[in-house]
Coordinates of C-alpha atoms in Angstrom, one line a residue:
Chain A
M1 CA -62.9 51.5 -39.3
D2 CA -62.2 55.2 -38.4
V3 CA -59.5 56.2 -40.8
L4 CA -58.5 59.2 -38.7
L5 CA -58.1 56.9 -35.7
V6 CA -55.9 54.7 -37.8
E7 CA -53.8 57.6 -39.0
R8 CA -53.4 58.8 -35.4
A9 CA -52.3 55.3 -34.4
I10 CA -49.8 55.1 -37.2
A11 CA -48.4 58.4 -36.0
G12 CA -47.7 56.9 -32.7
D13 CA -50.8 57.9 -30.7
E14 CA -51.1 55.1 -28.1
E15 CA -54.6 56.2 -27.1
A16 CA -55.7 55.9 -30.7
Y17 CA -54.2 52.4 -31.0
A18 CA -55.9 51.3 -27.7
G19 CA -59.2 52.5 -29.2
L20 CA -58.5 50.5 -32.4
M21 CA -57.8 47.4 -30.3
A22 CA -61.1 47.7 -28.5
M23 CA -63.0 48.3 -31.7
A24 CA -61.3 45.5 -33.7
G25 CA -61.1 43.0 -30.9
D26 CA -64.5 41.3 -31.3
R27 CA -64.1 41.0 -35.0
L28 CA -60.6 39.5 -34.7
L29 CA -61.8 37.0 -32.2
A30 CA -64.7 36.0 -34.4
I31 CA -62.3 35.3 -37.3
A32 CA -59.7 33.6 -35.2
Y33 CA -62.3 31.4 -33.5
R34 CA -63.7 30.3 -36.8
I35 CA -60.3 29.4 -38.2
L36 CA -59.0 27.6 -35.1
R37 CA -62.3 26.3 -33.6
D38 CA -60.9 26.8 -30.1
L39 CA -61.7 29.8 -28.0
H40 CA -58.5 29.8 -25.9
R41 CA -56.3 29.4 -28.9
A42 CA -58.3 32.1 -30.7
E43 CA -57.7 34.5 -27.8
D44 CA -54.0 33.7 -27.9
A45 CA -53.9 34.4 -31.6
V46 CA -55.7 37.7 -31.2
Q47 CA -53.4 38.8 -28.5
V48 CA -50.3 38.0 -30.6
A49 CA -52.0 39.8 -33.6
L50 CA -52.6 42.9 -31.6
V51 CA -49.1 43.1 -30.4
N52 CA -47.6 42.4 -33.8
A53 CA -49.9 45.0 -35.4
L54 CA -48.5 47.7 -33.2
R55 CA -45.0 46.6 -34.0
D56 CA -45.7 46.7 -37.7
L57 CA -48.0 49.7 -37.7
P58 CA -45.3 52.1 -39.0
T59 CA -45.1 50.0 -42.1
L60 CA -48.7 50.5 -42.9
R61 CA -48.8 52.9 -45.8
D62 CA -52.5 53.3 -46.4
A63 CA -54.8 53.8 -43.5
D64 CA -57.8 52.6 -45.7
R65 CA -56.2 49.2 -45.8
F66 CA -56.0 48.8 -42.1
E67 CA -58.8 46.3 -41.8
A68 CA -57.3 44.0 -44.5
W69 CA -53.8 44.5 -43.1
L70 CA -54.9 43.6 -39.6
T71 CA -56.7 40.6 -40.9
R72 CA -53.6 39.4 -42.6
I73 CA -51.6 39.8 -39.3
L74 CA -54.3 37.8 -37.5
V75 CA -54.4 35.0 -40.1
R76 CA -50.6 34.7 -39.7
A77 CA -51.0 34.5 -35.9
C78 CA -53.6 31.8 -36.4
Y79 CA -51.1 29.9 -38.6
V80 CA -48.6 30.0 -35.8
E81 CA -51.1 29.1 -33.2
A82 CA -52.4 26.2 -35.2
D83 CA -48.8 25.0 -35.7
R84 CA -48.2 25.2 -32.0
G85 CA -51.3 23.2 -31.5
R86 CA -50.0 20.5 -33.9
R87 CA -46.9 20.2 -31.9
W88 CA -48.7 19.8 -28.7
N89 CA -51.1 17.4 -30.3
A90 CA -48.4 15.4 -32.0
N91 CA -48.7 12.5 -29.4
M92 CA -52.4 12.6 -29.1
R93 CA -54.5 9.9 -30.7
V94 CA -57.6 11.1 -32.4
L95 CA -60.6 9.0 -31.4
P96 CA -63.5 8.7 -33.8
I97 CA -66.6 10.5 -32.7
D98 CA -69.5 8.2 -32.4
L99 CA -72.6 10.0 -33.5
P100 CA -75.8 8.7 -32.1
E101 CA -77.6 7.1 -35.0
T102 CA -81.1 8.2 -34.2
S103 CA -80.7 10.7 -31.5
D104 CA -81.2 13.6 -33.7
P105 CA -83.6 13.1 -36.6
T106 CA -82.8 16.3 -38.3
S107 CA -80.3 16.0 -41.1
T108 CA -79.2 19.6 -40.6
V109 CA -77.6 18.8 -37.2
V110 CA -76.0 15.7 -38.6
D111 CA -74.6 17.6 -41.6
R112 CA -73.4 20.3 -39.3
D113 CA -71.4 17.7 -37.2
R114 CA -70.0 16.2 -40.4
L115 CA -69.1 19.7 -41.6
D116 CA -67.4 20.4 -38.3
R117 CA -65.3 17.3 -38.5
G118 CA -64.4 18.0 -42.1
F119 CA -63.5 21.6 -41.3
R120 CA -61.2 20.6 -38.5
R121 CA -59.4 18.3 -40.8
L122 CA -58.6 21.1 -43.2
P123 CA -55.1 22.7 -43.2
T124 CA -55.1 26.1 -41.4
D125 CA -54.4 28.0 -44.6
Q126 CA -57.5 26.5 -46.3
R127 CA -59.6 27.2 -43.2
A128 CA -58.5 30.8 -43.3
I129 CA -59.6 31.2 -46.9
V130 CA -63.0 29.5 -46.2
V131 CA -63.6 31.9 -43.2
L132 CA -62.6 35.0 -45.1
H133 CA -64.7 34.0 -48.1
H134 CA -67.8 32.5 -46.4
Y135 CA -67.9 34.4 -43.1
L136 CA -66.5 37.8 -44.1
G137 CA -67.9 37.6 -47.6
W138 CA -64.7 38.6 -49.2
S139 CA -64.2 37.9 -52.9
Q140 CA -61.2 35.8 -54.0
P141 CA -59.3 38.9 -55.3
E142 CA -60.0 40.7 -52.0
I143 CA -58.6 37.7 -50.1
A144 CA -55.5 37.6 -52.3
R145 CA -54.8 41.3 -51.8
A146 CA -55.3 41.1 -48.0
L147 CA -53.2 38.0 -47.5
E148 CA -50.7 39.0 -50.2
V149 CA -50.8 35.7 -51.9
P150 CA -51.5 35.0 -55.6
I151 CA -55.1 34.7 -56.7
G152 CA -54.3 31.2 -57.9
T153 CA -53.3 30.3 -54.4
V154 CA -56.6 31.5 -53.0
K155 CA -58.6 29.7 -55.7
S156 CA -56.8 26.4 -55.2
R157 CA -57.1 26.6 -51.4
L158 CA -60.7 27.3 -51.6
F159 CA -61.2 24.6 -54.2
Y160 CA -59.5 21.9 -52.1
A161 CA -61.2 23.2 -48.9
T162 CA -64.6 22.9 -50.6
Q163 CA -63.8 19.5 -51.9
G164 CA -62.8 18.4 -48.4
L165 CA -66.0 19.7 -46.9
R166 CA -68.1 18.2 -49.6
A167 CA -66.4 14.9 -49.0
A168 CA -67.0 15.2 -45.3
I169 CA -70.7 15.8 -45.8
E170 CA -71.3 13.1 -48.4
A171 CA -69.0 10.4 -47.0
D172 CA -71.5 9.1 -44.6
D173 CA -74.2 9.1 -47.2
R174 CA -72.4 6.8 -49.5
P175 CA -73.5 3.2 -49.2
T176 CA -71.2 0.9 -47.4
S177 CA -69.9 -2.1 -49.3
A178 CA -72.6 -4.2 -47.6
E179 CA -75.3 -1.9 -48.8
R180 CA -74.1 -1.7 -52.4
P181 CA -76.1 -3.7 -54.9
A182 CA -74.2 -6.7 -56.1
Chain B
M1 CA -75.4 14.9 -54.2
T2 CA -75.0 18.3 -52.5
T3 CA -75.2 21.2 -54.9
D4 CA -72.7 23.9 -54.8
S5 CA -75.2 26.4 -53.5
D6 CA -76.4 24.0 -50.8
L7 CA -72.8 23.5 -49.7
D8 CA -72.1 27.2 -49.6
R9 CA -75.2 27.8 -47.5
Q10 CA -74.3 25.0 -45.1
I11 CA -70.7 26.4 -44.7
Q12 CA -72.1 29.8 -44.1
D13 CA -74.6 28.5 -41.5
Y14 CA -71.8 26.5 -39.9
L15 CA -69.6 29.6 -39.6
Q16 CA -72.3 31.8 -38.1
S17 CA -72.0 30.7 -34.5
G18 CA -69.0 31.9 -32.4
P19 CA -68.0 33.9 -29.4
A20 CA -69.7 37.3 -29.2
E21 CA -66.9 39.5 -27.8
L22 CA -63.3 39.5 -26.9
S23 CA -62.6 39.1 -23.2
D24 CA -61.2 42.2 -21.5
R25 CA -58.5 39.8 -20.1
V26 CA -57.1 39.4 -23.6
L27 CA -57.1 43.1 -24.2
W28 CA -55.4 43.7 -20.9
A29 CA -52.8 41.0 -21.6
A30 CA -52.1 42.6 -25.1
R31 CA -51.7 46.0 -23.5
A32 CA -49.3 44.6 -20.9
Q33 CA -47.3 43.0 -23.6
L34 CA -47.3 46.2 -25.6
K35 CA -46.0 48.1 -22.6
T36 CA -43.1 45.6 -22.4
T37 CA -42.4 46.1 -26.1
Q38 CA -42.5 49.8 -25.8
R39 CA -40.0 49.8 -22.9
R40 CA -37.7 47.8 -25.2
R41 CA -38.3 50.2 -28.0
A42 CA -37.5 53.1 -25.7
R43 CA -33.9 51.9 -25.7
L44 CA -33.9 52.5 -29.5
A45 CA -35.1 56.1 -29.1
W46 CA -32.3 57.3 -31.3
L47 CA -34.1 55.7 -34.3
T48 CA -37.2 57.9 -33.8
P49 CA -36.4 60.2 -36.7
W50 CA -36.5 57.2 -39.0
R51 CA -39.8 56.0 -37.7
N52 CA -41.5 59.4 -38.0
I53 CA -40.6 59.8 -41.6
S54 CA -42.4 57.6 -44.1
M55 CA -39.3 57.3 -46.1
S56 CA -40.0 53.8 -47.3
Q57 CA -42.8 55.2 -49.4
S58 CA -41.0 58.2 -50.6
T59 CA -37.9 56.2 -51.4
R60 CA -40.0 53.7 -53.3
L61 CA -41.4 56.5 -55.4
L62 CA -38.0 57.8 -56.1
L63 CA -36.7 54.4 -57.0
T64 CA -39.5 53.5 -59.3
A65 CA -39.3 56.8 -61.0
G66 CA -36.1 55.6 -62.6
G67 CA -32.6 56.6 -62.0
A68 CA -33.4 57.1 -58.4
L69 CA -30.9 54.5 -57.2
A70 CA -28.1 56.9 -58.1
L71 CA -30.0 59.7 -56.5
V72 CA -30.2 57.8 -53.2
V73 CA -26.6 57.1 -53.4
A74 CA -25.8 60.7 -54.2
I75 CA -27.9 61.9 -51.3
G76 CA -26.2 59.4 -49.1
A77 CA -22.8 60.3 -50.3
G78 CA -23.6 64.0 -49.9
L79 CA -25.1 63.7 -46.5
L80 CA -22.5 61.3 -45.2
G81 CA -19.4 62.6 -46.9
G82 CA -18.9 59.4 -48.9
T83 CA -17.5 57.5 -45.9
G84 CA -20.1 54.8 -45.7
N85 CA -18.3 52.0 -47.4
R86 CA -16.1 49.3 -46.3
D87 CA -12.4 49.9 -46.3
T88 CA -11.9 48.6 -49.8
G89 CA -11.4 51.8 -51.7
H90 CA -14.7 51.6 -53.6
S91 CA -16.6 54.8 -54.0
A92 CA -20.1 55.0 -52.5
S93 CA -21.3 57.0 -55.5
A94 CA -20.8 54.2 -57.9
S95 CA -23.6 52.1 -56.5
P96 CA -26.2 51.8 -53.8
L97 CA -24.1 48.9 -52.5
A98 CA -21.6 49.1 -49.9
S99 CA -18.4 47.3 -50.7
S100 CA -19.7 44.2 -49.0
G101 CA -22.7 44.3 -51.2
S102 CA -25.1 46.0 -48.9
P103 CA -27.2 48.8 -50.4
A104 CA -26.7 52.5 -49.8
I105 CA -26.5 52.9 -46.1
P106 CA -25.4 55.6 -43.7
S107 CA -21.7 56.1 -43.1
P108 CA -20.3 54.4 -40.0
S109 CA -19.2 57.6 -38.6
T110 CA -22.6 59.4 -39.0
A111 CA -24.7 56.4 -38.1
S112 CA -22.8 55.6 -35.0
S113 CA -21.9 59.0 -33.7
A114 CA -24.9 61.1 -34.5
P115 CA -27.9 59.0 -35.1
Q116 CA -30.1 61.1 -32.9
S117 CA -30.1 64.0 -35.4
S118 CA -30.0 61.9 -38.5
A119 CA -33.1 61.6 -40.6
F120 CA -31.4 59.4 -43.2
P121 CA -33.8 56.7 -44.2
I122 CA -33.4 53.0 -44.5
P123 CA -33.6 52.6 -48.3
T124 CA -36.3 50.4 -49.7
Y125 CA -35.1 47.8 -52.3
P126 CA -36.9 48.6 -55.6
A127 CA -39.8 46.4 -56.5
Q128 CA -38.9 44.2 -59.4
S129 CA -39.6 40.8 -60.8
A130 CA -37.5 37.8 -59.7
A131 CA -35.8 35.9 -62.5
P132 CA -36.9 32.3 -62.7
L133 CA -34.4 29.8 -61.2
T134 CA -35.2 26.1 -61.2
S135 CA -33.8 23.8 -58.5
A136 CA -31.3 21.2 -59.7
W137 CA -32.6 18.9 -57.0
E138 CA -34.5 18.8 -53.8
T139 CA -33.7 16.3 -51.1
A140 CA -34.6 15.5 -47.5
G141 CA -32.1 14.4 -44.9
G142 CA -33.9 11.1 -44.4
P143 CA -37.4 10.1 -43.3
A144 CA -39.4 12.7 -41.3
T145 CA -36.4 14.9 -41.0
R146 CA -36.7 18.5 -39.8
L147 CA -33.6 20.4 -40.6
G148 CA -31.8 23.4 -39.2
I149 CA -29.7 25.9 -41.1
P150 CA -27.5 24.3 -43.8
E151 CA -23.8 25.2 -44.1
M152 CA -21.2 24.1 -46.6
A153 CA -18.1 22.5 -45.2
P154 CA -14.6 23.1 -46.6
D155 CA -14.8 19.8 -48.5
G156 CA -18.0 21.0 -50.3
R157 CA -20.5 18.8 -48.5
I158 CA -23.6 20.3 -46.9
W159 CA -24.2 19.9 -43.2
A160 CA -27.7 20.5 -41.7
A161 CA -28.7 19.8 -38.2
S162 CA -31.6 17.3 -37.9
C163 CA -34.1 17.7 -35.0
T164 CA -35.2 14.1 -35.6
D165 CA -32.2 12.5 -34.0
N166 CA -30.1 15.6 -32.9
A167 CA -27.3 14.8 -35.4
F168 CA -26.1 16.4 -38.6
R169 CA -27.1 15.2 -42.0
I170 CA -24.2 15.5 -44.3
L171 CA -25.1 15.7 -48.0
T172 CA -23.0 15.5 -51.0
P173 CA -23.1 18.4 -53.5
G174 CA -25.2 16.0 -55.6
G175 CA -27.8 15.7 -53.0
Q176 CA -27.0 12.2 -51.6
L177 CA -27.0 11.6 -47.9
A178 CA -23.4 10.8 -47.3
E179 CA -23.3 10.5 -43.5
T180 CA -25.1 11.2 -40.3
W181 CA -22.9 12.5 -37.5
G182 CA -23.1 13.7 -34.0
P183 CA -22.0 12.7 -30.5
P184 CA -24.1 9.7 -29.5
V185 CA -26.9 9.7 -27.0
G186 CA -25.6 9.6 -23.5
D187 CA -22.4 11.5 -24.5
A188 CA -22.0 14.7 -22.5
H189 CA -21.7 16.6 -25.8
H190 CA -24.8 15.0 -27.5
F191 CA -26.7 17.8 -29.3
N192 CA -30.2 18.8 -28.7
F193 CA -31.7 20.7 -31.6
T194 CA -35.2 21.2 -30.1
L195 CA -36.5 23.6 -27.5
P196 CA -39.0 22.4 -24.9
N197 CA -41.7 24.2 -26.9
G198 CA -41.0 22.0 -29.9
E199 CA -39.1 24.7 -31.8
C200 CA -36.4 23.1 -34.0
N201 CA -33.1 24.6 -35.1
G202 CA -29.4 24.1 -35.2
A203 CA -26.5 25.7 -37.0
I204 CA -22.8 25.2 -37.7
A205 CA -19.9 27.4 -38.7
F206 CA -16.7 26.1 -40.4
A207 CA -13.2 27.6 -40.3
P208 CA -11.2 25.7 -42.9
A209 CA -8.0 25.5 -40.8
S210 CA -9.4 25.2 -37.3
G211 CA -12.5 23.0 -37.3
F212 CA -16.1 24.0 -36.7
W213 CA -18.5 25.3 -34.1
V214 CA -22.0 23.9 -33.5
L215 CA -24.8 26.0 -32.2
D216 CA -26.4 23.4 -29.8
F217 CA -29.8 25.1 -30.0
G218 CA -31.7 23.3 -27.3
N219 CA -28.8 23.1 -24.9
F220 CA -28.1 26.9 -25.2
R221 CA -24.4 26.4 -25.9
V222 CA -21.7 26.4 -28.5
V223 CA -19.6 23.3 -29.0
R224 CA -16.3 23.5 -30.7
F225 CA -14.6 20.6 -32.7
D226 CA -11.4 20.4 -34.6
K227 CA -11.4 19.5 -38.3
D228 CA -11.1 15.8 -37.3
R229 CA -14.3 16.2 -35.3
K230 CA -12.5 15.9 -32.0
Y231 CA -14.3 17.8 -29.2
L232 CA -12.3 20.9 -28.1
G233 CA -14.7 22.6 -25.7
S234 CA -18.0 24.3 -25.2
W235 CA -19.5 27.3 -23.6
G236 CA -22.8 28.9 -22.9
R237 CA -26.0 28.2 -20.9
F238 CA -29.4 29.7 -20.7
G239 CA -29.3 33.2 -19.3
S240 CA -28.9 36.9 -20.0
G241 CA -25.3 37.4 -18.9
Q242 CA -22.3 37.6 -21.1
G243 CA -21.7 34.3 -22.8
E244 CA -25.1 33.0 -22.1
F245 CA -27.9 32.4 -24.5
S246 CA -31.7 32.8 -24.4
H247 CA -32.8 32.0 -27.9
A248 CA -29.6 31.7 -30.1
N249 CA -30.5 30.9 -33.7
D250 CA -27.5 31.3 -35.8
I251 CA -23.7 31.2 -35.7
G252 CA -20.9 32.4 -37.9
V253 CA -17.1 32.5 -37.8
D254 CA -14.6 34.9 -39.5
T255 CA -11.2 34.2 -40.8
V256 CA -9.4 35.0 -37.5
G257 CA -11.7 32.6 -35.6
S258 CA -14.0 35.1 -34.0
V259 CA -17.4 33.4 -33.4
F260 CA -20.6 35.3 -33.8
V261 CA -23.9 34.1 -32.3
A262 CA -27.2 35.7 -33.1
D263 CA -29.7 35.6 -30.2
E264 CA -33.3 36.3 -31.0
G265 CA -34.1 36.4 -27.3
R266 CA -31.4 38.8 -26.3
H267 CA -31.8 40.9 -29.5
E268 CA -28.1 41.0 -30.1
I269 CA -25.1 39.3 -31.6
Q270 CA -22.5 38.1 -29.2
V271 CA -18.9 37.9 -30.4
F272 CA -16.5 35.4 -28.9
T273 CA -12.9 34.3 -29.4
S274 CA -12.6 30.9 -31.0
D275 CA -12.5 29.2 -27.6
G276 CA -15.5 31.0 -26.2
V277 CA -14.1 34.1 -24.4
Y278 CA -16.7 36.9 -24.7
V279 CA -15.4 39.8 -26.7
R280 CA -18.4 42.2 -27.2
S281 CA -22.0 42.5 -28.3
V282 CA -23.0 43.8 -31.7
A283 CA -26.4 45.3 -32.5
A284 CA -27.4 45.2 -28.8
G285 CA -31.1 45.6 -28.5
H286 CA -31.8 45.1 -32.2
G287 CA -29.9 42.1 -33.4
G288 CA -31.7 39.8 -35.8
S289 CA -32.4 36.1 -35.5
F290 CA -29.9 35.2 -38.2
L291 CA -26.5 36.4 -39.3
S292 CA -23.6 35.9 -41.7
T293 CA -20.1 37.2 -41.5
N294 CA -18.0 37.7 -44.6
G295 CA -14.9 36.4 -43.0
E296 CA -13.4 39.8 -42.3
G297 CA -15.6 40.4 -39.3
W298 CA -18.4 42.3 -41.1
V299 CA -21.6 40.9 -40.0
D300 CA -25.1 41.1 -41.6
T301 CA -28.2 40.3 -39.7
S302 CA -31.9 40.0 -40.4
L303 CA -33.4 42.9 -38.4
L304 CA -33.4 46.6 -39.1
P305 CA -32.4 48.8 -36.1
D306 CA -36.0 50.0 -35.9
G307 CA -37.2 46.5 -35.2
R308 CA -38.6 45.8 -38.7
P309 CA -37.4 42.8 -40.7
G310 CA -34.7 43.7 -43.1
L311 CA -31.0 43.5 -43.7
T312 CA -28.5 45.3 -41.5
E313 CA -24.8 45.3 -41.7
Y314 CA -22.3 46.1 -38.9
K315 CA -18.6 46.8 -39.2
P316 CA -15.9 44.6 -37.7
D317 CA -15.7 46.9 -34.7
G318 CA -19.4 46.4 -34.1
S319 CA -20.5 49.9 -35.2
Y320 CA -23.5 50.3 -37.5
Q321 CA -22.9 50.3 -41.2
G322 CA -26.4 50.5 -42.6
G323 CA -29.5 48.6 -43.6
I324 CA -32.1 48.0 -46.3
D325 CA -35.8 47.2 -46.3
M326 CA -37.0 44.6 -48.9
P327 CA -40.7 44.6 -48.5
D328 CA -41.5 43.6 -52.1
L329 CA -39.0 40.8 -52.5
I330 CA -38.2 39.4 -49.0
P331 CA -40.5 40.9 -46.4
R332 CA -39.1 38.4 -43.9
P333 CA -35.4 37.9 -44.5
L334 CA -34.3 34.7 -42.7
G335 CA -31.3 33.1 -44.4
I336 CA -28.2 35.1 -44.9
T337 CA -24.8 33.9 -46.1
H338 CA -21.7 35.0 -48.0
D339 CA -19.7 33.1 -50.6
G340 CA -15.9 33.0 -50.7
L341 CA -15.9 36.0 -53.1
G342 CA -17.6 38.3 -50.6
N343 CA -21.0 38.2 -52.3
L344 CA -23.9 38.3 -49.9
Y345 CA -27.0 36.2 -50.4
V346 CA -30.4 36.6 -48.7
V347 CA -33.5 34.4 -48.8
G348 CA -36.7 34.6 -46.8
L349 CA -40.5 34.4 -46.9
T350 CA -43.4 36.6 -47.7
L351 CA -45.8 37.7 -45.0
A352 CA -48.0 34.9 -46.0
D353 CA -45.1 32.4 -45.4
E354 CA -44.7 31.8 -49.1
P355 CA -41.2 31.6 -50.4
G356 CA -39.8 35.1 -51.2
A357 CA -36.9 35.8 -53.5
M358 CA -33.2 35.2 -53.3
V359 CA -31.1 38.3 -53.6
R360 CA -27.4 38.4 -54.3
F361 CA -25.6 41.6 -53.4
K362 CA -22.4 41.4 -55.4
S363 CA -19.0 42.4 -54.2
P364 CA -17.2 44.6 -54.9
P365 CA -19.8 47.3 -55.3
G366 CA -20.7 49.0 -58.5
G367 CA -22.7 46.3 -60.2
T368 CA -26.3 45.4 -60.1
Q369 CA -27.8 42.9 -57.7
D370 CA -29.4 39.6 -58.8
V371 CA -32.9 38.6 -57.8
W372 CA -34.2 35.1 -58.3
N373 CA -37.4 33.3 -57.3
A374 CA -35.6 30.9 -55.0
G375 CA -36.8 31.8 -51.5
G376 CA -36.7 29.7 -48.4
I377 CA -35.8 30.0 -44.8
A378 CA -32.1 29.4 -44.7
I379 CA -29.3 29.2 -47.2
A380 CA -25.7 27.9 -47.8
V381 CA -23.6 28.7 -50.8
S382 CA -20.5 27.2 -52.3
S383 CA -17.3 29.2 -51.8
E384 CA -17.3 29.9 -55.6
G385 CA -20.8 31.3 -55.5
D386 CA -22.0 28.9 -58.2
A387 CA -24.5 26.9 -56.1
A388 CA -27.0 27.7 -53.4
Y389 CA -28.6 25.2 -51.1
V390 CA -31.9 26.6 -49.7
L391 CA -33.8 25.1 -46.8
Q392 CA -37.5 25.1 -47.8
A393 CA -40.2 26.5 -45.6
S394 CA -41.3 23.0 -44.6
T395 CA -37.8 22.5 -43.0
E396 CA -37.9 19.0 -44.5
T397 CA -36.0 19.5 -47.7
I398 CA -33.0 21.4 -49.1
A399 CA -33.1 22.5 -52.7
K400 CA -30.0 23.1 -54.8
Y401 CA -29.9 26.0 -57.2
V402 CA -27.2 26.5 -59.8
I403 CA -26.3 30.2 -59.7
P404 CA -25.5 32.0 -62.9
A405 CA -22.1 33.5 -62.9
P406 CA -22.1 37.2 -61.9

């Protein structure tokens, strides 16, 4: 990110901020989509984040931290968006997805579907940590600094998220009671 | 058994696919929303000098350098002629607190009459560790209850609106659910504590002699009852006119029965007589979502005049008293209340929605403030100031903290 552009934006240069929005937009959408797994809601979260970022820009004290700071604002917008989704979905009954048993012989695709189901079951705060760690490649201390949460919180969220995803992948591999040896 | 490295690889593969670029439509919508925000900010142009000066940073450096609190006060007193405190006879130079307990803040006269030329900063509360404070109990108002802002009634019981059945949960100081109360379904005065978008809130304010006022959040009105819970009247509807509400979040009452309503949608605090006659607006254009009045008409709210979260105080006549930024302790102040001794309590969340600290600004000024790790999103305190009841971020439970004596 262009630090000079960030500094101009902090100083109130609207053109500079518009430039930052255009530059950061794709990256923000990529992160929000991976957290929320829904394009429209991800777009809504990005829009909220961009507006909130301008509102809070005067409080940014270090232009070098802009990317992490903006990511934190986006993650918070994702939390809100996910919460809104929960309210709307409160009366919806989740139907099980029936995977075709033999339609796709490659275990990779099956694992991916299982992973997707497992990921969607994770709380939003755990999803965010997974995305920042595995998609952006941030270390746990980097995530803790960016989100302004204790490192222990990052570790525990990542641990439980990983546990949940592992369970999702391995659940269908476990033998059913009928298959278990007596 | 999937190995750790296999699982990591699968997660990374899973996260690879996604949309390529942000739609221009989203950027356009964000810009349009920003324009609207900027128009609103233009009304706060008198605050520009504050925005242009990175005083939070410089003030922080001063404060952490040691002895700087006194310096800030001295500067404040020097610049402002020492007239910035409440009318209690306490000197501003003794402490960064105003007599109500608010930190060093511009004088009413300077702040209200010449803000355009003033570069006086909003002080930043010094970074410090919060003292541990363990809750005495934590309780819900019943199964699946989502609660609004708690308030302590004159009899010492804690009332909190429940969005589950649009009635109040009344808890004993010991945490037992004593009663559920509210006008029944079908009654014209039945409460609605949920907005159509699912947002839940509700608030109540008690005057020991004259009953209580309920902020009927989802019906955009205030409902007044006497101390025997007899309906006395109501006012308000959705709108932007005087006496109307758009997103009213909090309510307070002072000792003469003036009713204060903080409206997040209108960005102001409306003041009414006890029976709902509009008197005036406070903090017009920059009122916070939450408020507390100390009983004498001083009102504190959760937004700084420049639009950032913080704590701002207004005089009984509605003029600006001052504010403080607390980015290290309570980046998002949400709950504000006073005890019967005039001490001011603030709780809130961090930017990551974790519980922030609880800060007690003591009254009268001159002493230190207290900081505890007892954050939440709303707070009620006993009139003696020896117990705090904090609504947790989940909105499902209230925790009681025993407060050490000042």
